[in-house]
Coordinates of C-alpha atoms in Angstrom, one line a residue:
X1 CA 99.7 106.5 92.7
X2 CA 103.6 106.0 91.3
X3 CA 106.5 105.5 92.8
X4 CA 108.4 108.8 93.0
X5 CA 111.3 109.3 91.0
X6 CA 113.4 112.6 91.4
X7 CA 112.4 116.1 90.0
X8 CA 115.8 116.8 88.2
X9 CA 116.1 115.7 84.7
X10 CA 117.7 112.2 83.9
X11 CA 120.7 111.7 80.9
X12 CA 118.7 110.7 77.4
X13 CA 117.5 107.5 77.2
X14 CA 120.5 106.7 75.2
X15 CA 123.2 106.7 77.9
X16 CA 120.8 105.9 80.7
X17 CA 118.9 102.3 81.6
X18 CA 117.0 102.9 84.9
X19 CA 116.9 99.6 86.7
X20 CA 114.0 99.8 88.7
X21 CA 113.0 97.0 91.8
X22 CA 110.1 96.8 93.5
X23 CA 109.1 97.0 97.3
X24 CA 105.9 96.3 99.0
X25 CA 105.0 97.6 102.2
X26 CA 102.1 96.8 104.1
X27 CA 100.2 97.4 107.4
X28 CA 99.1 95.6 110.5
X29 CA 96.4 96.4 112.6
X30 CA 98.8 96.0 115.7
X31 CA 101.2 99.2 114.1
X32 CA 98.8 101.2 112.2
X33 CA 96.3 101.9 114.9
X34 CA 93.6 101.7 112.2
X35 CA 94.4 100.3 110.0
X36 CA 93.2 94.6 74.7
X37 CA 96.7 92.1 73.6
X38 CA 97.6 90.2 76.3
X39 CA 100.4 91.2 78.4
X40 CA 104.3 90.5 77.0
X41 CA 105.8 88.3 79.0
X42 CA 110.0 88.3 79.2
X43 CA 111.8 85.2 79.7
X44 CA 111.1 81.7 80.3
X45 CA 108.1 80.1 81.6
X46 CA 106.2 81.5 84.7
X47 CA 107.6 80.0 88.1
X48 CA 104.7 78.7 90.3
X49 CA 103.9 81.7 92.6
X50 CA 103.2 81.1 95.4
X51 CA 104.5 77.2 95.4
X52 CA 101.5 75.2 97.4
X53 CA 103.6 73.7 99.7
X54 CA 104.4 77.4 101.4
X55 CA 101.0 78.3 101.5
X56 CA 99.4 78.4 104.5
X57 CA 95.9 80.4 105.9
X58 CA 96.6 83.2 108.1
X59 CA 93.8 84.7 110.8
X60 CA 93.2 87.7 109.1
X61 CA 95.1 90.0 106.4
X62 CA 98.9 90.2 106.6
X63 CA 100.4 93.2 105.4
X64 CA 103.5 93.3 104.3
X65 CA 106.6 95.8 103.7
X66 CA 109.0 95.3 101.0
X67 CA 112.0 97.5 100.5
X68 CA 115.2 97.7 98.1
X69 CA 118.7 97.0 98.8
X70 CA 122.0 96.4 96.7
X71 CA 121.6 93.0 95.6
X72 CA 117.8 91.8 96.0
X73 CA 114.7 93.0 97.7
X74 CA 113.7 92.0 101.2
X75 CA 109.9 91.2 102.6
X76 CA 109.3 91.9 106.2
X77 CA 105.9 91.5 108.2
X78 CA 104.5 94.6 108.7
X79 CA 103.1 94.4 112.1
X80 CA 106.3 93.2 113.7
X81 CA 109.2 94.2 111.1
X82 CA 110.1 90.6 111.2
X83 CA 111.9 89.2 108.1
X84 CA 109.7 86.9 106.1
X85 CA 112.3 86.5 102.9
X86 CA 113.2 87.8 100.1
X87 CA 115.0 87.5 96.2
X88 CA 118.7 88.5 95.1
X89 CA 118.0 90.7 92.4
X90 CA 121.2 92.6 91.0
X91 CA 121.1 96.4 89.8
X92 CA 119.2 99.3 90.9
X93 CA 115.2 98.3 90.8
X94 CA 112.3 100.4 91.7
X95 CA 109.5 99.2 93.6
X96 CA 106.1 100.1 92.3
X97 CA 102.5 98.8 94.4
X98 CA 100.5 96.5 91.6
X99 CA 97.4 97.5 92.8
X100 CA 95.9 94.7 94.2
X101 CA 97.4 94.6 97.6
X102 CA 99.3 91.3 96.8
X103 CA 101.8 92.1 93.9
X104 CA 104.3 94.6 93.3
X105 CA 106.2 95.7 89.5
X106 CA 109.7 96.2 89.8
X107 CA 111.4 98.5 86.8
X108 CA 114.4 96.7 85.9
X109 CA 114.8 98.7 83.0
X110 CA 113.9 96.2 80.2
X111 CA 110.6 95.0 81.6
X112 CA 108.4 95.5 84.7
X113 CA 108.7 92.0 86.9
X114 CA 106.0 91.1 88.7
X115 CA 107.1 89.9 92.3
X116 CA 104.6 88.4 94.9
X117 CA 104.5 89.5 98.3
X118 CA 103.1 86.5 99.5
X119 CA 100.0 88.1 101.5
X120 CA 96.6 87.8 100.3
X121 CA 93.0 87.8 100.8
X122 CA 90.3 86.0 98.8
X123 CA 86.3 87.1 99.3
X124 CA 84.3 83.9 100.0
X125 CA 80.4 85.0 100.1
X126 CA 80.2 86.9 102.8
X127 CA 83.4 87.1 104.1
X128 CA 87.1 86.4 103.3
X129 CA 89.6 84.1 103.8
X130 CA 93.5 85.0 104.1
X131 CA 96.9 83.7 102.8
X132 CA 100.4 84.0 103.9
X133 CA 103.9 81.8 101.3
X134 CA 107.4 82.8 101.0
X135 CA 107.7 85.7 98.5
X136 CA 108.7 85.4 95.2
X137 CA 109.5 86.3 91.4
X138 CA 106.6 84.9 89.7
X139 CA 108.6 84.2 86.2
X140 CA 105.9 86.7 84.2
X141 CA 106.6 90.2 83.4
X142 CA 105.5 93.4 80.9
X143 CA 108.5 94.0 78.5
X144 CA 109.7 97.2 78.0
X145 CA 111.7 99.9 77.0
X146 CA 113.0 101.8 79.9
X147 CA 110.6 100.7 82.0
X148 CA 109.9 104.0 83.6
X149 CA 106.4 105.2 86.0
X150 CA 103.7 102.5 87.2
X151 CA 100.1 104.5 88.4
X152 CA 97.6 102.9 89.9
X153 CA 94.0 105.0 90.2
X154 CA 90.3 103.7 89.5
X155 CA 91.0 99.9 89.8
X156 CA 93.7 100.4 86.6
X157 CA 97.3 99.9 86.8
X158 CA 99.2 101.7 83.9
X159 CA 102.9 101.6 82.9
X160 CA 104.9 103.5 80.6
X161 CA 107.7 102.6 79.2
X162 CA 109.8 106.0 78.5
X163 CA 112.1 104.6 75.4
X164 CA 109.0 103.8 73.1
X165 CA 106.3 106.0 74.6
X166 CA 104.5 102.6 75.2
X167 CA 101.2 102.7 77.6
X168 CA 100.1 99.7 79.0
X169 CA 96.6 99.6 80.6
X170 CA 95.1 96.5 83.1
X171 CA 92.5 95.9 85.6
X172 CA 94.9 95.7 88.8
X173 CA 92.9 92.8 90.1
X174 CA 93.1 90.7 86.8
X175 CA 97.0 90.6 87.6
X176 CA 98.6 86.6 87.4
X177 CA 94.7 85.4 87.6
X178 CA 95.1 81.7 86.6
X179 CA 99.0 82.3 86.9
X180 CA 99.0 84.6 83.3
X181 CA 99.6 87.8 82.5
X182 CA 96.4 89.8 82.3
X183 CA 94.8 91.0 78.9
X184 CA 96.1 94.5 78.6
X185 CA 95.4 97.7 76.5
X186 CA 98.2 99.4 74.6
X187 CA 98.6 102.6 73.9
X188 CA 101.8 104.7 72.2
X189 CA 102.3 108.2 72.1
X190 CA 103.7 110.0 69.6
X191 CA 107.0 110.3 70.8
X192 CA 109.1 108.5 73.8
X193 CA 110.3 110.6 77.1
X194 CA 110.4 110.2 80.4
X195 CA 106.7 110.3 81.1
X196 CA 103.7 109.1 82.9
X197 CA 99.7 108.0 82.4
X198 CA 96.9 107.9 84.1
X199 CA 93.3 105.9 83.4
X200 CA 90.4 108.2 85.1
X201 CA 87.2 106.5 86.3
X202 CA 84.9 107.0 83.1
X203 CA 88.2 105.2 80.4
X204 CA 89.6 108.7 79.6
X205 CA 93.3 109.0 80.1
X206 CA 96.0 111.7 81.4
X207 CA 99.3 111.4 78.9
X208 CA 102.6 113.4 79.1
X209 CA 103.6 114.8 76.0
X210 CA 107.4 115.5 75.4
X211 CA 110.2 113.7 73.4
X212 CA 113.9 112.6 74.4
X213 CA 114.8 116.4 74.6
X214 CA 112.6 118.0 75.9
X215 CA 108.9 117.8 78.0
X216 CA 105.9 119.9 77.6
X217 CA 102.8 119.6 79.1
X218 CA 99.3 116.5 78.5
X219 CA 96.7 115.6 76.7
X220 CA 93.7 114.1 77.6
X221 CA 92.7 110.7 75.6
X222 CA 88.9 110.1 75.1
X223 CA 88.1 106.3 76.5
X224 CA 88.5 103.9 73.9
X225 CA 91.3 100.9 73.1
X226 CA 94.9 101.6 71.9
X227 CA 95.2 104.2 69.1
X228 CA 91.4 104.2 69.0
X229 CA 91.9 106.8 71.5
X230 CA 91.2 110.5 70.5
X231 CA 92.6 113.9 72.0
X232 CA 89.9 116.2 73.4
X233 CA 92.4 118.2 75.0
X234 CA 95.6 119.7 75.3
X235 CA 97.9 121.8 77.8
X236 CA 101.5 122.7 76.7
X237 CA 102.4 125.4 79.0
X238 CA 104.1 122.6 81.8
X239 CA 107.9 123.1 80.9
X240 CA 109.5 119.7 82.0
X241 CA 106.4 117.7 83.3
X242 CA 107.0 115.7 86.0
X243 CA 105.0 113.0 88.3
X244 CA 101.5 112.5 88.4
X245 CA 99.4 112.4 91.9
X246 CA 95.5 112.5 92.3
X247 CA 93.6 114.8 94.6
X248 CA 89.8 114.0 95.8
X249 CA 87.5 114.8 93.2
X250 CA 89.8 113.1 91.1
X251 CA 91.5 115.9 90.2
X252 CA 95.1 115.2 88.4
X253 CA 97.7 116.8 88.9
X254 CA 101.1 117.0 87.1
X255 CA 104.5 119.1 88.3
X256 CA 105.8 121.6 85.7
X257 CA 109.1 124.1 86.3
X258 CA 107.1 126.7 86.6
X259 CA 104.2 125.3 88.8
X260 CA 101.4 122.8 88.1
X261 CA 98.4 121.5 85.4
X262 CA 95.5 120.5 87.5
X263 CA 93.0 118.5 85.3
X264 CA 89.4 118.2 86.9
X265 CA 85.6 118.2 85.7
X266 CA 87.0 118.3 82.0
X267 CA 89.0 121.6 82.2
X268 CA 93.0 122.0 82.5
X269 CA 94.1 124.5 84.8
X270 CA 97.7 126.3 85.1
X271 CA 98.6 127.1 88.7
X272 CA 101.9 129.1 88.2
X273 CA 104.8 129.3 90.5
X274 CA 105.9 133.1 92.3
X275 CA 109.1 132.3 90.8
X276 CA 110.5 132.4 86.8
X277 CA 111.3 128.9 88.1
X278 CA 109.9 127.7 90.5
X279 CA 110.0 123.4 90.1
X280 CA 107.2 120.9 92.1
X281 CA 107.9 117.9 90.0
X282 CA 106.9 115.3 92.9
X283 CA 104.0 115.2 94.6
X284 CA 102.0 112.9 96.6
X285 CA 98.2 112.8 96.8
X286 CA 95.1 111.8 98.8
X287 CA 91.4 111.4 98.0
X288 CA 90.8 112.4 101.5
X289 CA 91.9 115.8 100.6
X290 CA 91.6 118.4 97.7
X291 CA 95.0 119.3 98.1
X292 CA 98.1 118.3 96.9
X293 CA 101.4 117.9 98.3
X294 CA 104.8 119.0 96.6
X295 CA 108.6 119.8 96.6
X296 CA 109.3 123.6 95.5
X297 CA 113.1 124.0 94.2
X298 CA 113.8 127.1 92.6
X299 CA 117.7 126.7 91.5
X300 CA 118.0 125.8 88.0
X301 CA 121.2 125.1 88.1
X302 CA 122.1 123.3 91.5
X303 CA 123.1 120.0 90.7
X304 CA 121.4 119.3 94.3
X305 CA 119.2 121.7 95.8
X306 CA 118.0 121.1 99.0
X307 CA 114.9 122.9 99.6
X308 CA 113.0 124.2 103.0
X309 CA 109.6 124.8 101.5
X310 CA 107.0 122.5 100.2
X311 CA 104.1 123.5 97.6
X312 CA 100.1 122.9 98.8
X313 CA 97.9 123.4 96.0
X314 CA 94.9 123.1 96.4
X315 CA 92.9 121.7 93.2
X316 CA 89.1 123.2 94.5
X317 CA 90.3 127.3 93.8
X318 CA 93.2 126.5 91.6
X319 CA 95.5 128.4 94.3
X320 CA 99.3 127.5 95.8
X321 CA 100.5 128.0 99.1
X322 CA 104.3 127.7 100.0
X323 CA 105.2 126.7 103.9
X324 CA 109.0 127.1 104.9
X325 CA 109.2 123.7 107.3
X326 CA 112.5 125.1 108.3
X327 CA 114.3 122.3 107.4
X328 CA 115.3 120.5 103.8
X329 CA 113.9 116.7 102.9
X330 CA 114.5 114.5 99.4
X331 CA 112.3 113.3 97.0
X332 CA 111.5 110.2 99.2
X333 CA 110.2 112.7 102.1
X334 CA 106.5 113.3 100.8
X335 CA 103.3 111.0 102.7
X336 CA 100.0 111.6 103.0
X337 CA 97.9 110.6 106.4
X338 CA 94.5 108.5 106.6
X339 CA 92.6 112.1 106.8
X340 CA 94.8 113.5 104.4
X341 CA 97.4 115.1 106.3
X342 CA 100.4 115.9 104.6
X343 CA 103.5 114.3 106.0
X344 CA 107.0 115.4 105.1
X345 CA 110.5 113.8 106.5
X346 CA 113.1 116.5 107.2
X347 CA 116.7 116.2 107.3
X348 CA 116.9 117.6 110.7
X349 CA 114.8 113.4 111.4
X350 CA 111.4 115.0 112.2
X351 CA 108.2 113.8 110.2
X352 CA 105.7 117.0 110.4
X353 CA 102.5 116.4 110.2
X354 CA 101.0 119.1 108.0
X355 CA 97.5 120.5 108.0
X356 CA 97.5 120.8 104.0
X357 CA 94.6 123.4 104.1
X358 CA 96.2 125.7 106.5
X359 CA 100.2 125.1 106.0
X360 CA 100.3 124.4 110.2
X361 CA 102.9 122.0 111.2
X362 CA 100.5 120.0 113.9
X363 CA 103.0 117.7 114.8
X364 CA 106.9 117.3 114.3
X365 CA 107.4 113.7 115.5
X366 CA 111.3 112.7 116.1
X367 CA 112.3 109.3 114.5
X368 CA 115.7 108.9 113.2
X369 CA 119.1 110.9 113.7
X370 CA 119.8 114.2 111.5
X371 CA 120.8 113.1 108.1
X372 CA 122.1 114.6 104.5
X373 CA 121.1 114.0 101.5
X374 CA 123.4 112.0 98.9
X375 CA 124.4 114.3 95.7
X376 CA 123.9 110.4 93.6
X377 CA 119.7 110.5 93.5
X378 CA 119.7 106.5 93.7
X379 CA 121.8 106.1 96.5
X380 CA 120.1 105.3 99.9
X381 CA 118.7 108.0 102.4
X382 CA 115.7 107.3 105.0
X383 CA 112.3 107.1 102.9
X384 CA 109.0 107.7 104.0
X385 CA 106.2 104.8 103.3
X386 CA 102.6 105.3 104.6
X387 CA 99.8 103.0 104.5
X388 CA 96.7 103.6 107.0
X389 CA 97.5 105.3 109.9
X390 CA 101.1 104.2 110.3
X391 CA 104.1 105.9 108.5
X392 CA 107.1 103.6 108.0
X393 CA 110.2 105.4 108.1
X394 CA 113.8 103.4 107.2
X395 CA 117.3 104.7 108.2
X396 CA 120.4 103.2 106.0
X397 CA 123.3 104.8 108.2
X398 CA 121.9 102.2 110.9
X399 CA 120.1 99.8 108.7
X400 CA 116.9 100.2 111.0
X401 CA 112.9 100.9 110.0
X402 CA 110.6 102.4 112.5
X403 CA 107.1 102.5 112.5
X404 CA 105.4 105.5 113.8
X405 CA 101.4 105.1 115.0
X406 CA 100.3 108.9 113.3
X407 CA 97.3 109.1 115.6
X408 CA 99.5 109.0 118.8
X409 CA 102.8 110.5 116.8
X410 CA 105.0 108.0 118.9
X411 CA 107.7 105.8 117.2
X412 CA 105.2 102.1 117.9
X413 CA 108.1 100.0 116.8
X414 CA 111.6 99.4 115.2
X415 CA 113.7 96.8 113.8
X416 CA 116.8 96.2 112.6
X417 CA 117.6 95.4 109.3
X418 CA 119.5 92.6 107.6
X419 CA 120.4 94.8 104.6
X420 CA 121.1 98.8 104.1
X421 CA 117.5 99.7 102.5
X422 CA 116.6 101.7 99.6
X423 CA 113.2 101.9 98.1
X424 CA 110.4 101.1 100.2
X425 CA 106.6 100.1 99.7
X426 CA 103.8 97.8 101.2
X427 CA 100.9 95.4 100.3
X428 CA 98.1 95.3 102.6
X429 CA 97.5 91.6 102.2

């Protein structure tokens, strides 16, 4: 999965650098209820990461939540919201999950910088042993252009770096083994835009295919190594492709303006909106489920649309069904539960549970005051983190997080902030 970025189009690359953080989130037992060329690396030498005089054994895996704020990110334990530290970190960052529950990439717009959670587990025959140290910039990083989308699916973690086009492919667990910078595969498509990728199970890959003008639809990339790669298929008809998420069956999905390319078993299918325009450019996905979760905006012109429907589509019998939650949400709204239920934070501060087969609201669960969204896309507004069976919901207006136990639907605990939060995201530790 990727970290969400919003379904309008962006200025060209040209008068735009996204600065991109990242936050890791993860999950206690206690809250959930259940719980090719080696890598570029910017700057100067790698810091130590963790140092070994932090480093101490924990009892069992320590999850951990990491969110965004102006000025650095911020690590909290994730079974009591405690602060555990943090970086200062100046612009706007994105938070991206590494992919193997310790690590997270944050886009800071000329490279994606690795930043350690400090929570991790390591197998030892048959059984593991666990690790808590002070979080940390590591000192290694990916360089890029515009560092844009960071997927993780299949045990791969792939960036793409929207000014160049560049795809960079690694095995998520190989990430700062023996404190380097994994050996990576590199891949460039023909032209650069705002796009994403995706590495399926058997090497193939998922590519957007668009320039700095416009975007179009995907190919699919045979397996192979860099430019060695071969297209063995093509879709165009996905005006404006937008985010990637990945159904069970791994069936991959990708939002056009006019509804959605579903790639499964080797075939690309259109699933087309009622509407002329009708836009699902984010979506979030689970394997537990065949069906996908999405926005549905149908203004092309509203600088800020706030929509009251959201798009199921379910990838099995290529059909879309639209469910008016009676209330609007943002791009940082959209969860998925441990059965894959589909979770969506309204304005109005509910988080419905969604049966994603049926379009039934189950549950409507209170958990922060009414709020409005913020014309600016980067600016702060509560965001919506899952991991297990607890959804972690944060609330800038009074720098609070609450966690919400999904099997019960109570709020199971809350803390206040030191800083006004942004981005959010977890490491399970």
């Amino acid at each position: 999965m990727s970290s969400i970025t919003p379904s309008f189009d962006l200025p060209s690359r040209t008068t735009r650098r996204r600065l991109r953080a990242v936050a890791a989130v993860g999950l206690s037992a206690t809250l959930l209820g259940a719980c090719a060329a080696p890598g570029n690396q910017a700057g100067a030498a790698p810091e130590p990461s963790p140092s070994t005089a932090s480093t101490k054994e924990a009892p069992g895996p320590a999850p951990r939540l990491v969110y965004t704020h102006d000025g650095g990110v911020a690590v909290l334990d994730a079974r009591t919201l405690k602060p555990v530290g943090g970086v200062e970190l100046e612009g706007f960052n994105r938070l991206n999950p590494a992919g193997d529950g310790r690590h997270v990439l944050i886009s800071t717009g000329d490279a994606f910088r690795v930043f350690d959670s400090g929570a991790w587990s390591e197998a030892h025959g048959d059984h593991s042993h666990h690790y808590v140290s002070d979080p940390a910039l590591t000192g290694l990083s990916f360089d890029a252009d515009e560092a844009g989308h960071v997927v993780t699916h299949a045990g791969r973690t792939v960036l793409f770096s929207d000014g160049s086009g560049k795809v960079e492919s690694f095995a998520s667990a190989d990430l700062t083994k023996g404190g380097e910078l994994p050996a990576t595969d590199q891949y460039t498509t023909p032209e650069p835009h705002h796009g994403v990728a995706v590495e399926l199970e058997d090497g193939k890959m998922l590519v957007t295919l668009g320039n700095e003008e416009s975007r179009k639809g995907i190919a699919i990339l045979s397996a192979g190594k860099g430019q060695d790669r071969r297209e063995i298929a093509r879709n165009e008809d996905c005006p404006g492709v937008h985010g990637e998420a990945v159904a069970g069956g791994e069936a991959v999905t990708v939002g056009c303006t006019d509804g959605m390319l579903i790639y499964k078993d080797g075939v690309i299918t259109k699933v087309p909106s009622p509407d002329a325009y009708g836009r699902m450019g984010n979506q979030a996905g689970s394997e537990k489920s065949p069906v996908i979760l999405g926005d549905y905006k149908v203004d092309k012109g509203a600088k800020l649309e706030r929509p009251t429907r959201i798009s199921l589509v379910n990838t099995d019998s290529a059909s879309l069904r639209l469910v008016d939650i009676g209330t609007s949400y943002s791009f940082r709204s959209l969860g998925r539960g441990p059965a894959g239920e589909a979770l969506v934070l309204g304005t109005d501060g509910g988080l419905r549970v969604i049966n994603p087969l049926t379009g039934a609201v189950e549950k409507n669960i209170p958990v922060v005051a009414a709020w409005e969204e913020s014309e600016t896309w980067q600016d702060p507004r509560p965001t919506l983190f899952v991991q297990g069976s607890t959804a972690f919901v944060t609330e800038p207006a009074t720098r609070t997080i609450r966690a919400v136990n999904l099997s019960s639907g109570k709020v199971a605990g809350s803390a206040q902030l030191e800083h006004v939060p942004n981005e959010l995201t977890g490491v399970t530790g």
